[in-house]
XYZ file of C-alpha atoms in Angstrom:
282
model
C -28.553 7.175 -13.525
C -24.691 7.415 -12.686
C -22.923 4.288 -11.500
C -18.888 4.861 -10.614
C -17.120 2.221 -10.087
C -13.669 1.286 -8.278
C -10.691 -0.461 -9.280
C -7.887 -0.866 -7.199
C -4.814 -4.156 -7.089
C -4.089 -6.346 -4.366
C -0.667 -3.747 -2.861
C -3.983 -1.979 -1.095
C -3.422 -4.704 0.931
C -8.049 -4.236 1.946
C -9.609 -7.070 3.751
C -11.939 -9.326 2.086
C -14.696 -7.252 4.152
C -14.111 -4.202 3.209
C -13.734 -5.075 -0.389
C -17.360 -6.802 -0.473
C -18.579 -3.948 2.217
C -17.861 -1.467 -0.619
C -17.814 -3.411 -3.581
C -14.194 -2.876 -5.148
C -12.548 -4.605 -7.778
C -9.358 -5.785 -6.983
C -6.858 -7.072 -9.804
C -4.045 -8.980 -8.295
C 0.065 -9.268 -8.579
C 1.670 -12.248 -9.334
C 4.246 -13.686 -6.795
C 6.625 -15.984 -7.797
C 8.892 -18.320 -5.636
C 11.203 -20.215 -8.208
C 9.511 -21.378 -10.378
C 5.503 -21.174 -8.810
C 3.410 -18.282 -9.993
C 0.730 -17.544 -7.639
C -2.118 -14.879 -7.650
C -2.029 -12.608 -4.689
C -4.557 -12.904 -2.289
C -6.451 -15.484 -4.551
C -3.524 -18.104 -3.833
C -1.136 -16.419 -1.615
C -2.349 -14.978 2.264
C -0.219 -13.183 4.052
C 0.515 -15.556 6.951
C 1.549 -18.041 4.587
C 3.910 -16.148 2.096
C 5.775 -14.880 5.114
C 6.410 -18.228 6.600
C 7.035 -19.385 2.724
C 9.570 -16.476 2.566
C 11.314 -17.270 5.894
C 11.955 -20.685 4.770
C 13.136 -20.196 0.886
C 17.383 -19.631 0.062
C 15.816 -17.082 -2.366
C 13.518 -13.593 -2.400
C 10.084 -13.980 -4.556
C 9.269 -11.854 -7.186
C 6.592 -9.912 -7.802
C 5.124 -8.917 -11.505
C 2.617 -6.872 -12.504
C -0.636 -7.322 -13.590
C -0.903 -7.257 -17.691
C -2.894 -4.827 -19.232
C -5.688 -7.508 -20.554
C -6.073 -8.836 -16.995
C -7.353 -4.763 -16.259
C -9.510 -4.826 -19.221
C -11.136 -7.835 -18.408
C -12.639 -6.026 -14.911
C -13.197 -2.828 -16.645
C -15.358 -4.899 -19.515
C -17.202 -6.668 -16.545
C -18.076 -3.775 -14.684
C -19.266 -2.060 -18.002
C -21.313 -4.848 -18.524
C -22.609 -4.778 -15.298
C -24.048 -0.992 -15.466
C -20.779 0.958 -15.002
C -20.918 4.479 -16.010
C -17.567 5.601 -15.107
C -14.270 3.755 -13.392
C -11.956 5.598 -11.312
C -8.556 2.674 -10.971
C -6.485 3.498 -8.288
C -2.761 1.768 -8.109
C -0.110 1.493 -6.417
C 3.040 4.266 -7.067
C 3.882 4.551 -10.431
C 7.698 4.116 -9.746
C 7.625 1.631 -8.156
C 5.659 -1.113 -10.264
C 4.422 -1.197 -13.688
C 0.717 -1.746 -12.484
C -0.269 1.742 -13.288
C 1.139 1.913 -16.149
C -0.877 -1.340 -17.345
C -4.037 -0.170 -16.357
C -3.742 3.184 -18.064
C -3.396 0.778 -21.556
C -6.134 -1.300 -20.585
C -8.224 1.939 -19.546
C -7.871 3.149 -23.576
C -8.662 -0.018 -24.346
C -12.208 0.450 -23.225
C -12.328 3.931 -24.206
C -15.476 3.268 -26.606
C -17.091 1.133 -23.737
C -16.878 3.309 -20.495
C -14.392 5.959 -19.560
C -12.167 5.439 -17.077
C -10.183 7.231 -14.897
C -6.437 6.172 -13.489
C -4.875 7.614 -10.454
C -1.741 7.421 -9.234
C -1.987 7.056 -5.850
C 1.806 7.706 -5.081
C 1.797 5.375 -2.127
C 1.284 1.297 -0.759
C -0.576 -0.259 1.129
C -2.486 0.934 3.719
C -1.668 4.553 2.137
C -3.427 3.320 -1.138
C -5.974 1.577 0.732
C -7.297 4.585 2.213
C -7.665 6.315 -1.006
C -9.494 3.003 -2.711
C -11.867 3.169 0.489
C -12.586 6.985 0.278
C -13.149 6.612 -3.635
C -15.657 3.993 -2.795
C -17.449 5.831 -0.453
C -17.451 8.924 -2.477
C -19.227 6.735 -5.353
C -21.689 5.441 -2.811
C -22.723 8.754 -2.491
C -23.318 9.562 -6.068
C -20.721 11.492 -6.640
C -19.254 12.263 -9.801
C -16.542 10.555 -12.225
C -14.527 14.269 -11.949
C -15.205 14.622 -8.397
C -14.223 11.109 -7.676
C -10.885 11.198 -9.596
C -10.206 13.994 -7.838
C -10.798 13.252 -4.273
C -8.053 10.662 -4.724
C -5.646 12.928 -6.518
C -6.080 15.242 -3.465
C -5.594 12.603 -0.835
C -2.514 11.301 -2.917
C -0.509 14.191 -1.988
C -1.399 14.132 1.434
C -0.600 10.513 2.697
C 2.411 9.981 4.488
C 4.152 6.453 4.888
C 7.067 5.212 6.488
C 8.101 2.258 7.600
C 10.662 0.382 10.084
C 12.216 -2.633 8.573
C 14.871 -4.682 10.212
C 16.904 -5.236 7.280
C 17.563 -3.312 4.098
C 18.239 -7.225 2.260
C 15.185 -7.538 0.465
C 15.080 -3.633 -0.689
C 18.445 -3.883 -2.075
C 17.629 -7.375 -3.591
C 14.655 -6.218 -5.056
C 16.205 -3.306 -6.883
C 13.609 -0.785 -4.598
C 16.200 1.141 -2.526
C 16.005 4.053 -4.767
C 16.862 7.217 -2.436
C 17.939 4.739 0.458
C 21.228 3.606 -1.297
C 23.215 4.976 1.460
C 21.863 2.699 3.820
C 22.886 -0.112 2.648
C 26.082 -0.218 3.364
C 25.194 -0.192 7.126
C 22.392 -2.207 7.211
C 23.582 -4.881 9.562
C 24.161 -1.804 12.465
C 21.042 0.199 11.736
C 17.554 -0.373 12.258
C 16.094 1.689 9.274
C 12.851 4.018 8.749
C 11.556 4.668 5.310
C 9.679 7.010 3.545
C 7.436 6.167 0.435
C 5.492 9.285 0.760
C 6.619 10.817 -2.640
C 6.426 7.108 -4.470
C 9.630 6.476 -4.126
C 11.345 4.793 -1.661
C 14.182 7.461 0.304
C 16.143 7.108 3.529
C 14.065 8.668 6.625
C 15.908 7.804 9.573
C 18.814 5.405 11.147
C 18.278 4.181 14.484
C 20.116 2.068 16.401
C 17.496 0.062 17.948
C 14.249 -1.369 17.286
C 12.361 0.438 20.105
C 13.746 4.030 18.836
C 12.743 3.103 15.238
C 8.999 2.840 16.594
C 9.204 6.097 18.800
C 10.487 8.030 15.582
C 7.554 6.527 13.861
C 5.256 7.627 16.650
C 7.165 11.228 17.033
C 6.447 11.273 13.255
C 2.800 11.090 13.300
C 2.233 13.523 16.609
C 4.013 16.045 14.936
C 2.187 15.862 11.420
C -1.442 15.682 13.757
C -4.187 16.364 13.208
C -3.893 13.661 10.769
C -7.208 10.995 9.415
C -6.691 7.550 8.186
C -4.413 6.752 10.560
C -3.503 3.043 9.837
C -0.621 0.397 11.055
C 0.459 -2.783 8.971
C 2.848 -5.527 9.740
C 4.974 -8.173 7.947
C 4.354 -10.955 10.556
C 6.169 -8.368 13.152
C 6.143 -10.227 16.501
C 6.587 -6.907 18.253
C 3.254 -5.648 16.252
C 1.453 -4.597 19.603
C 4.821 -3.667 21.598
C 4.141 -0.629 19.009
C 0.227 -0.353 18.992
C 1.277 0.190 23.105
C 3.940 2.647 22.217
C 1.612 4.646 19.710
C -1.640 3.959 22.495
C 0.606 5.922 25.311
C -0.340 8.833 23.136
C -3.080 8.430 20.942
C -6.394 7.056 20.683
C -6.109 3.312 19.034
C -9.587 3.236 18.428
C -8.792 5.681 15.414
C -6.406 3.306 14.060
C -7.088 0.608 11.182
C -4.851 -2.266 11.408
C -4.060 -5.261 9.458
C -1.352 -7.094 7.189
C 1.098 -5.619 5.160
C 1.149 -8.358 1.681
C 2.951 -9.952 0.176
C 3.783 -7.396 -3.230
C 5.229 -5.347 -0.177
C 6.224 -7.786 1.934
C 8.450 -9.272 -0.979
C 10.682 -5.963 -0.746
C 10.419 -4.653 2.618
C 11.174 -8.205 4.200
C 9.780 -9.688 7.683
C 8.891 -7.506 10.387
C 8.356 -4.428 8.634
C 5.865 -2.282 10.647
C 4.593 0.449 8.531
C 2.270 3.327 9.365
C 0.479 5.646 6.871
C -1.988 8.403 7.030
C -2.976 11.759 5.145
C -2.045 14.850 6.399
C -4.647 17.744 6.881
C -5.141 20.203 3.433
C -4.525 23.424 2.605
C -7.524 25.923 4.082
């Protein structure tokens, strides 16, 4: 009997309830404040992270899990009866996490087959792919089927973020195609596009309200969409955005949650992100 298991990393920002419900294994990244490394999720909750970051003189740093961390999880799942594993990770272009999983997969190839998938996404975009993979595995889909589902969703997943400052992105070296925005970061409310797996400029707005309108209009322009999620990093105006979105969309179809430390380190406090999946080709 086939038993396909799903592995991801803590940048997926899935709640403990969803992780337990679907039997997903999560390999954490490490967040370091000064000389103090903290295990994402286990030792650092999102709420605590943003409070600590706002009081810190220097930005925290993030570090990918080691291949050994993934190997330990893969071996444990194999010992528990897994006949195949699909490991879906945050964008390979933004982190060494995925490549670490690939290395670990080779190390256990004699024990269990592991398929590694680049989600080309972050936070709830990654999380949505992982949840669909877990549902497919629970439904008895094959290793090939689950891997193909993840790859197809990765191609159709969109992610946009409205941030208050480019400073975290600049200091963290994650600006990428949005470099041109840095010079005028004090006079704009930037929107970044991570749909390609890279951080790129999407728009420049003059007010927070306009950035919210831009996000809403982009979602509407891409309708019909599925797996619509809104996440935030201690954004005091999260409810304002949801109210604006609710004028055009049924909020019951929206999954909401925190943007965790892995992404929050680079996006900064106050970030609001939307992720969703666009319709595929007929």
